[in-house]
mmCIF file of C-alpha atoms in Angstrom:
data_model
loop_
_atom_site.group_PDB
_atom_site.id
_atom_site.type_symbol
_atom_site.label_atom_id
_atom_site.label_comp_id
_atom_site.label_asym_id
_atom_site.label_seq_id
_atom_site.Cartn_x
_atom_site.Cartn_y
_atom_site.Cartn_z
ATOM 1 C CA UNK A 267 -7.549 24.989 54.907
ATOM 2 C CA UNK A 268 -8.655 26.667 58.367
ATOM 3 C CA UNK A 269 -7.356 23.197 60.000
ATOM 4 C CA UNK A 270 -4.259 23.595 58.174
ATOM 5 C CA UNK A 271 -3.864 26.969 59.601
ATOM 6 C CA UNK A 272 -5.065 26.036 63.076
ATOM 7 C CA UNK A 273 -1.981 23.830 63.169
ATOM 8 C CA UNK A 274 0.276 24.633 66.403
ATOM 9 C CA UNK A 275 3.529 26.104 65.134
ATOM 10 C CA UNK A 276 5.493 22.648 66.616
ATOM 11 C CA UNK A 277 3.236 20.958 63.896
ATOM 12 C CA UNK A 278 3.496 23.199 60.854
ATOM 13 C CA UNK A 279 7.646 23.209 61.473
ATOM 14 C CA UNK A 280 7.374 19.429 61.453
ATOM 15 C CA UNK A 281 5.973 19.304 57.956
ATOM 16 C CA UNK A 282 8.434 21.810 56.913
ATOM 17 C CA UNK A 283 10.870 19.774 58.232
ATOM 18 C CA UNK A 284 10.071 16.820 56.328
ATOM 19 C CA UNK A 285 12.710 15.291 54.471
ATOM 20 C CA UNK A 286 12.684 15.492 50.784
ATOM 21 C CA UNK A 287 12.697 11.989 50.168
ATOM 22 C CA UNK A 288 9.027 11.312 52.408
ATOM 23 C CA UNK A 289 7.703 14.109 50.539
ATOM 24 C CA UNK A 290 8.638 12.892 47.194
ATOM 25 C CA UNK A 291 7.225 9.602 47.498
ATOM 26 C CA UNK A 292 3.576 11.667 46.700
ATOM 27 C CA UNK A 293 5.002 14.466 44.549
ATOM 28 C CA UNK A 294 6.398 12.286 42.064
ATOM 29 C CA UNK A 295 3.957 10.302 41.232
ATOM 30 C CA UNK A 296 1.689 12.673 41.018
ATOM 31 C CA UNK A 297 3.850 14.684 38.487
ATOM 32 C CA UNK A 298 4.333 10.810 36.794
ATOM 33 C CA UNK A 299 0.899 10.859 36.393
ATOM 34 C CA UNK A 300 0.022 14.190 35.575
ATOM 35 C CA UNK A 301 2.051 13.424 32.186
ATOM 36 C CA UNK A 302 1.676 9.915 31.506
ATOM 37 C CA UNK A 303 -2.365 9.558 31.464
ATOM 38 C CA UNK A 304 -2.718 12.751 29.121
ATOM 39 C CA UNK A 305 -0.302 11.021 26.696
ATOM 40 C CA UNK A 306 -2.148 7.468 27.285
ATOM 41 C CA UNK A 307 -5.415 9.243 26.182
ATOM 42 C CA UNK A 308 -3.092 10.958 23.299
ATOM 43 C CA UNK A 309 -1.943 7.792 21.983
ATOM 44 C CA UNK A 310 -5.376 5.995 22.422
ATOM 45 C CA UNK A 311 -7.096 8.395 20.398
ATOM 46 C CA UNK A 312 -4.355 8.754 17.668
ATOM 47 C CA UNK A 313 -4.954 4.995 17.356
ATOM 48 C CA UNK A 314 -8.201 4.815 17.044
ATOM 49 C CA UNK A 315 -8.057 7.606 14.338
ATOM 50 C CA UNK A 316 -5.624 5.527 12.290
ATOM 51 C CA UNK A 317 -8.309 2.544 12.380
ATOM 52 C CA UNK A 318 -10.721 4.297 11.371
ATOM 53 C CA UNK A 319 -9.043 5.286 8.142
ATOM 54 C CA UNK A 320 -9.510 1.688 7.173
ATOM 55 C CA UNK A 321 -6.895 -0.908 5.383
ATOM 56 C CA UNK A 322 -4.143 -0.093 3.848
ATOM 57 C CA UNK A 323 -0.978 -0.706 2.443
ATOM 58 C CA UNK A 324 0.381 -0.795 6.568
ATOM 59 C CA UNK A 325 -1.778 -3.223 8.670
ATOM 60 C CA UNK A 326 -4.424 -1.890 11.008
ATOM 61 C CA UNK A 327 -2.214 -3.145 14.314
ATOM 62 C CA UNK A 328 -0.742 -1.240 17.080
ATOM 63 C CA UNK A 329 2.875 -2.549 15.286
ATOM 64 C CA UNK A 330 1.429 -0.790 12.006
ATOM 65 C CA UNK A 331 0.526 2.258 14.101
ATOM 66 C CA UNK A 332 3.887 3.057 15.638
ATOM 67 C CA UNK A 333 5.251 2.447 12.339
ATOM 68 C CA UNK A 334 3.026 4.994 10.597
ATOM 69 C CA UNK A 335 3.606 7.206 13.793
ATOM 70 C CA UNK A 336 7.729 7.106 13.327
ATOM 71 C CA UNK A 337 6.900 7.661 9.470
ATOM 72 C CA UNK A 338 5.440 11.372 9.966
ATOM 73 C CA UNK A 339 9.039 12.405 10.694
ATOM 74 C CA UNK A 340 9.700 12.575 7.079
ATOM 75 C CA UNK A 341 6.488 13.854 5.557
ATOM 76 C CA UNK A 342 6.751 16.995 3.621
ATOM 77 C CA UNK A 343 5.335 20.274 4.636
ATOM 78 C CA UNK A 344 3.051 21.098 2.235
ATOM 79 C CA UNK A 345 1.034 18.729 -0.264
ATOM 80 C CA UNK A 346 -0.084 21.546 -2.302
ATOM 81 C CA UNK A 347 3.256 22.573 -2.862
ATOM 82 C CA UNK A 348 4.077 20.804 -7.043
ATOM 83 C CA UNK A 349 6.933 18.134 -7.210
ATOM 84 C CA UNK A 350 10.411 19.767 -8.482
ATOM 85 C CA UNK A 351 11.312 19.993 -12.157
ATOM 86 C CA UNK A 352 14.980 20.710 -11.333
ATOM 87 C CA UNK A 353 15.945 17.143 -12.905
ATOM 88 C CA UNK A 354 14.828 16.596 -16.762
ATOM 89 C CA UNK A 355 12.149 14.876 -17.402
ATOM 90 C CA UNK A 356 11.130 11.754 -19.318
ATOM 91 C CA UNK A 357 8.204 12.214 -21.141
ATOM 92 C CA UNK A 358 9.813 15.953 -21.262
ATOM 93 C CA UNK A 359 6.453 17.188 -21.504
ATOM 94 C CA UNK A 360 3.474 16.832 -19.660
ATOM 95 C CA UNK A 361 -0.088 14.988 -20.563
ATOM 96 C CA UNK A 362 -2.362 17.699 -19.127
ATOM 97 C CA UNK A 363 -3.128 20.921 -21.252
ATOM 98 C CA UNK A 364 -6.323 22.217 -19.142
ATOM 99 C CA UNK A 365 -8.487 21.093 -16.288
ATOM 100 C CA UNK A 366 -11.738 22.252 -14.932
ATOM 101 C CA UNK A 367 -11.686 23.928 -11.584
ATOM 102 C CA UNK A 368 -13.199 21.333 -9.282
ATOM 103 C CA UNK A 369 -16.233 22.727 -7.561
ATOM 104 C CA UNK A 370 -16.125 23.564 -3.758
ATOM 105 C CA UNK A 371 -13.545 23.772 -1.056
ATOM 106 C CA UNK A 372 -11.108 20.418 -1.043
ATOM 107 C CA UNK A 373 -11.582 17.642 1.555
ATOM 108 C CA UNK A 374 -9.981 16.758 4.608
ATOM 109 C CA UNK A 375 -7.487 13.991 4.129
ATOM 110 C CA UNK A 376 -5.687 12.787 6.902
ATOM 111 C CA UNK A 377 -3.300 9.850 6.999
ATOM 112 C CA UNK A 378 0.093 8.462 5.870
ATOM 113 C CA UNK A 379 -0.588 4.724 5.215
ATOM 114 C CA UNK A 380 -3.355 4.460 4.433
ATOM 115 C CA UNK A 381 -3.618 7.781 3.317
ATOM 116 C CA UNK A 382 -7.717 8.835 2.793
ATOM 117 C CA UNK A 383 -9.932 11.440 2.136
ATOM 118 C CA UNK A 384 -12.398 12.175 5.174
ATOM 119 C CA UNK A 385 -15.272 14.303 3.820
ATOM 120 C CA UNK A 386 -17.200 14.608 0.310
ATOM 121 C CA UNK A 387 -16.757 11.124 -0.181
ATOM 122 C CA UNK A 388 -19.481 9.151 -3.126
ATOM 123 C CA UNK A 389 -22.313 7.919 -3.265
ATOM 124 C CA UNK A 390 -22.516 4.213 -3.605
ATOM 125 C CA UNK A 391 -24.084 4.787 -6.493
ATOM 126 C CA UNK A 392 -21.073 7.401 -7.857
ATOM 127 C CA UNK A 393 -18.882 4.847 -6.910
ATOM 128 C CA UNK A 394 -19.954 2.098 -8.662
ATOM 129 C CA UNK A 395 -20.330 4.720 -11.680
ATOM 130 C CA UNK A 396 -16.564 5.280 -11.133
ATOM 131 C CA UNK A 397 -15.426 1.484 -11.064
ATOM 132 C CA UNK A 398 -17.340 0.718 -14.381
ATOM 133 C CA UNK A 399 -14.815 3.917 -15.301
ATOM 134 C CA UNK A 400 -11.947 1.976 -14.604
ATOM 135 C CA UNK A 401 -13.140 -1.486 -16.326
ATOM 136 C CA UNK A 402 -14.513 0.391 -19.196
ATOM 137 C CA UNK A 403 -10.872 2.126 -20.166
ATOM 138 C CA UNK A 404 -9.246 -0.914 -19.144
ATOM 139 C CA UNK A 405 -11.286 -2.877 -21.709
ATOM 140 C CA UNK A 406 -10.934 -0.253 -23.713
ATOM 141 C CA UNK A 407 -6.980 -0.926 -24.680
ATOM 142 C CA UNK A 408 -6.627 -4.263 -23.202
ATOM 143 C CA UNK A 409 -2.828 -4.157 -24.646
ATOM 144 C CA UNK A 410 -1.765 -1.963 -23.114
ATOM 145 C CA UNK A 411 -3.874 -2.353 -19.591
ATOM 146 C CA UNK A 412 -4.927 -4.346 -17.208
ATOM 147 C CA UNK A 413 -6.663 -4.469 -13.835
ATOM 148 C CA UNK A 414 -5.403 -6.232 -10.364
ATOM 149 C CA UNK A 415 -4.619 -5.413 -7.102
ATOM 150 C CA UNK A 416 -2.635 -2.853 -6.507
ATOM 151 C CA UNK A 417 0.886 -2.971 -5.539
ATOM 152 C CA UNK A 418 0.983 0.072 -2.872
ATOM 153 C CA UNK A 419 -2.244 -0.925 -1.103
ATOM 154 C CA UNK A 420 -1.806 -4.820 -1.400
ATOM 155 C CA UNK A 421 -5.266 -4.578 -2.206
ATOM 156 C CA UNK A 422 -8.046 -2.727 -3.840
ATOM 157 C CA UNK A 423 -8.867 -2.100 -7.547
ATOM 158 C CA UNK A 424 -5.732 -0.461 -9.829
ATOM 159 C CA UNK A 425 -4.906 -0.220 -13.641
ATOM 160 C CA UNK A 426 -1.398 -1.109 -14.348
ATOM 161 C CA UNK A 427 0.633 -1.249 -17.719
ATOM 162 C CA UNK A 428 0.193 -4.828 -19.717
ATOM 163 C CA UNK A 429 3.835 -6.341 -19.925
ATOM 164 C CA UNK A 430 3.643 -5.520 -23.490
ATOM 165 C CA UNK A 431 3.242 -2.146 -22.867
ATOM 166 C CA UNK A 432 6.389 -2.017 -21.280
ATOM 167 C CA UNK A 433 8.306 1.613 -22.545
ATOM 168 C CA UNK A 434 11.514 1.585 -25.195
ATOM 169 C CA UNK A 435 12.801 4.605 -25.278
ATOM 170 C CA UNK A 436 15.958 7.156 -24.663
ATOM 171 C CA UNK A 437 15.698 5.896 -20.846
ATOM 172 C CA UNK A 438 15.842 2.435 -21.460
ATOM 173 C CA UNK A 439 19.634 3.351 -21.981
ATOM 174 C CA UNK A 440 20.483 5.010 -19.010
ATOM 175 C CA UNK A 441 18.429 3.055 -16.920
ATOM 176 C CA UNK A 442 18.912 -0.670 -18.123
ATOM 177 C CA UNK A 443 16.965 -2.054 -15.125
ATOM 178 C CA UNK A 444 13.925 -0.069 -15.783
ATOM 179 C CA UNK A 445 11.398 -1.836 -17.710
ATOM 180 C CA UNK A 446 9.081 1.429 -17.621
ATOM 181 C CA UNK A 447 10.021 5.024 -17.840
ATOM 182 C CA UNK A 448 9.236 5.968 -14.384
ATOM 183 C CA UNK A 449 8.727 2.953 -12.346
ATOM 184 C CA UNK A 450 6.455 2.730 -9.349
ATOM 185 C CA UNK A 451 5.969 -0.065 -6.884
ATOM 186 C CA UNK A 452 8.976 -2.260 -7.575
ATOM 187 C CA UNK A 453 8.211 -1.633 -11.253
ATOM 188 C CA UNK A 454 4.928 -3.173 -11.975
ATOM 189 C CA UNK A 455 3.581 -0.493 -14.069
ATOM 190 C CA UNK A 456 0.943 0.369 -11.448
ATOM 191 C CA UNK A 457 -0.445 3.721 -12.521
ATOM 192 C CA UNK A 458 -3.904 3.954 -9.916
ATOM 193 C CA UNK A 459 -5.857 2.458 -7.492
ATOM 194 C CA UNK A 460 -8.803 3.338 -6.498
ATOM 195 C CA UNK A 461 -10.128 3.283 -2.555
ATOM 196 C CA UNK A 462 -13.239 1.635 -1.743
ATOM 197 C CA UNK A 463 -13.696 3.340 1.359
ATOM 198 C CA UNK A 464 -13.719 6.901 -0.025
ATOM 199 C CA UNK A 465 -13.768 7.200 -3.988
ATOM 200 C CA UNK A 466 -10.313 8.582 -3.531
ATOM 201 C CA UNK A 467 -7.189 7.662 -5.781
ATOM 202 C CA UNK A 468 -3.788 7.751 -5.604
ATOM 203 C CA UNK A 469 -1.306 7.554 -9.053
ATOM 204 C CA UNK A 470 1.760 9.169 -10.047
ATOM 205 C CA UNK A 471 2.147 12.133 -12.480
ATOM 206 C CA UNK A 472 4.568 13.869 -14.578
ATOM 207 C CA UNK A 473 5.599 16.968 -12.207
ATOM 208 C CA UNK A 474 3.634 19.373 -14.083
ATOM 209 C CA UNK A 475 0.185 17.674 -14.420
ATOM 210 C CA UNK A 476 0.825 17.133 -10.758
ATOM 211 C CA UNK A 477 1.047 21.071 -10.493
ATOM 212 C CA UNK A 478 -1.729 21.332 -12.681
ATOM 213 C CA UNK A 479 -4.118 18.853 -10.738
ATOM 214 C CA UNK A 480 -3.341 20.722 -7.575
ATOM 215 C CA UNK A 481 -3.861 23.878 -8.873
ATOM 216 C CA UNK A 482 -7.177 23.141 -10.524
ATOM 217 C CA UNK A 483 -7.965 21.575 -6.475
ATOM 218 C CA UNK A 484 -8.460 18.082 -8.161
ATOM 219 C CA UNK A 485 -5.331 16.829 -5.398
ATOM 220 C CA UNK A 486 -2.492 17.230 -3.539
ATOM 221 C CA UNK A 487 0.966 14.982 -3.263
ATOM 222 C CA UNK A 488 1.332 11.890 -0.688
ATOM 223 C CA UNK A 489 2.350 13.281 2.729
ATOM 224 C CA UNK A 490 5.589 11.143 2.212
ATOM 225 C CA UNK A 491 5.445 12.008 -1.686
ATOM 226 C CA UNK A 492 9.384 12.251 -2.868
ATOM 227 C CA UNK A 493 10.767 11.630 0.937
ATOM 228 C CA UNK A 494 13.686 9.161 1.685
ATOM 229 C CA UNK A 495 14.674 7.051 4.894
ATOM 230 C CA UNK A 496 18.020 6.116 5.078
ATOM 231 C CA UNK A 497 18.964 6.643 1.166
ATOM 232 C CA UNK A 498 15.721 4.655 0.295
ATOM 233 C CA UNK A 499 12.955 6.926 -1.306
ATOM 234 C CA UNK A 500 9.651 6.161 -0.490
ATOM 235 C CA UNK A 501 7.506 7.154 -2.634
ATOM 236 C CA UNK A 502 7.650 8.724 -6.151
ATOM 237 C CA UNK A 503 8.036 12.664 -6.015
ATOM 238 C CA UNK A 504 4.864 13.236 -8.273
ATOM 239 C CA UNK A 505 2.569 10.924 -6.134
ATOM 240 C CA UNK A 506 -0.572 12.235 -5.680
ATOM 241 C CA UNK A 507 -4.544 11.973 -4.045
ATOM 242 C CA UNK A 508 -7.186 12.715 -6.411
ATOM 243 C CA UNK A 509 -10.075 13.489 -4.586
ATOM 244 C CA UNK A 510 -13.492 11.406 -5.098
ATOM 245 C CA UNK A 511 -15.595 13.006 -7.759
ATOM 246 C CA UNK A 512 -18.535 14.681 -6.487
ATOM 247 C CA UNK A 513 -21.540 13.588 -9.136
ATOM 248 C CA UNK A 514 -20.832 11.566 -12.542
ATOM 249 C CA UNK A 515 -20.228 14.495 -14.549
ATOM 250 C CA UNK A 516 -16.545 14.927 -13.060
ATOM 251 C CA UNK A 517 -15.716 11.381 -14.019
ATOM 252 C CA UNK A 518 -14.328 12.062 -17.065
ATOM 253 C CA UNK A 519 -12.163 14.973 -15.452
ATOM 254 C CA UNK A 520 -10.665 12.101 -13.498
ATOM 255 C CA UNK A 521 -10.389 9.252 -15.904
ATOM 256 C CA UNK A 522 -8.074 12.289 -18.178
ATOM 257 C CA UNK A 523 -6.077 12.446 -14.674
ATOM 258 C CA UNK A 524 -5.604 8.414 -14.703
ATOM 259 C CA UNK A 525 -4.345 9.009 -18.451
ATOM 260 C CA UNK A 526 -1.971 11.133 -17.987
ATOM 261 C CA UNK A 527 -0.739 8.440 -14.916
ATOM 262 C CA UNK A 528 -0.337 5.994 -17.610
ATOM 263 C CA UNK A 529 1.658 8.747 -19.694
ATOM 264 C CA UNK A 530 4.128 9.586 -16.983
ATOM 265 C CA UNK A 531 5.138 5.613 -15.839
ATOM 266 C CA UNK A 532 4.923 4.410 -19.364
ATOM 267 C CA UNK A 533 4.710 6.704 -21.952
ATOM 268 C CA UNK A 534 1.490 5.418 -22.845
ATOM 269 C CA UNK A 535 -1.186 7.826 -24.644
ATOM 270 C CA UNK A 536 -4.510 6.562 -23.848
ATOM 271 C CA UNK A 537 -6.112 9.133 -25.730
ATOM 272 C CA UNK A 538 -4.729 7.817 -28.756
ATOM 273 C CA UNK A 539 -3.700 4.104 -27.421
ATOM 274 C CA UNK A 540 -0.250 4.693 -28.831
ATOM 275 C CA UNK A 541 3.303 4.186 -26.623
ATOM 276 C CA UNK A 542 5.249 6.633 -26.826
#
């Protein structure tokens, strides 16, 4: 600085009398830079979040990334906000009656595809406990379930309707190419999956055990639950996370949730193993 100053006054007008264009040759770069590296270290980061949440249904690539990244332009506001019952209903009414208040504060999901839970995740041991769950009410009514991959997540364990099980009813009527009442996942009856990487879930519900399951802080809807690109809807409206049970105990509450999944895309009562 004191050379700077020390500058005879023929000097210091020189460098004020610099033309722009010298000058700009270091100032814009330096601006260039000044923006580009904080969003390089942005990006990086944001990517390396999205692997860590693990597969998915969108593959763990920097292609899958920027797909997921143009995605969360359509993701709804609020998850904890209850799909809409402006449009009637089929079942009209819903599965749920009552659900214990899960325990705790909820965890911290994060995500669009995959979509995961981040905290409060199971044990190996809980998750095991929950898998035998799934096989158990599977084998339970094998005609009207069975087990596979699921559809959404192109992998991972789900319970889907048996193609016997398939729903005949008012709907079938109005919607001739529907095999199920509310189809999900190009209509393969898929009512859950289950994550391996956090205990989570994801199904659809009937729009007021959806309210209910939020309410009781069992879930909350699909960031992209209900949204459309371009006329196509992406997922169903009452597609939601149900969070990993926290000991063995809260099974139960979640295998009741999966139930009234198969109620809402099928019609199915597996509390009585009856269609509806």
């Amino acid at each position: 600085m004191a050379a700077f100053l020390d500058l005879e006054p023929k000097s210091f007008s020189d460098i004020l009398a610099t033309p722009a264009s010298k000058l700009g040759h270091l100032f814009y770069p330096t601006i260039l830079i000044s923006i580009l590296l904080p969003a390089y270290r942005f990006i990086l980061k944001d990517y390396h979040a999205f692997l860590a949440l693990g597969p998915g249904g969108t593959p763990s690539t920097f292609a899958g990334y920027l797909r997921v990244t143009y995605l969360r332009l359509f993701t709804i506001r609020d998850p904890f906000q209850p799909p809409s019952l402006a449009l009637p209903t089929c079942p009209q009414g819903s599965y749920l009656s009552r659900l214990p208040q899960r325990l705790g504060p909820r965890p911290v999901t994060a995500g669009i595809a995959p979509h995961r839970q981040l905290d409060q995740k199971c044990s190996p041991n809980l998750h095991q406990a929950l898998r035998k769950a799934f096989h158990n009410l599977a084998a339970g009514y094998p005609s009207l379930l069975r087990e596979g991959n699921s559809c959404f997540e192109k992998h991972g364990l789900a319970l889907f309707l048996s193609p016997c099980a398939k729903s005949v009813s008012q709907s079938a009527t109005a919607y001739p190419a529907a095999s199920h009442l509310n189809p999900t996942c190009q209509d393969t009856g898929e009512i859950c999956h289950l994550h391996a990487s956090d205990s989570s879930m994801h199904m659809t519900l009937h729009p007021l055990d959806a309210a209910l399951v939020i309410a009781s802080g069992w879930g909350e809807r699909h960031p992209l639950a209900g949204c459309s690109i371009h006329g196509r809807r992406l997922l169903p409206s009452g597609f939601v996370m149900v969070y990993a049970p926290q000991e063995e105990s809260e099974i139960m509450t979640v295998l009741e949730i999966v139930k009234a999944g198969g109620w809402w895309v099928g019609g199915v009562d597996l509390g009585k193993g009856r269609i509806l």
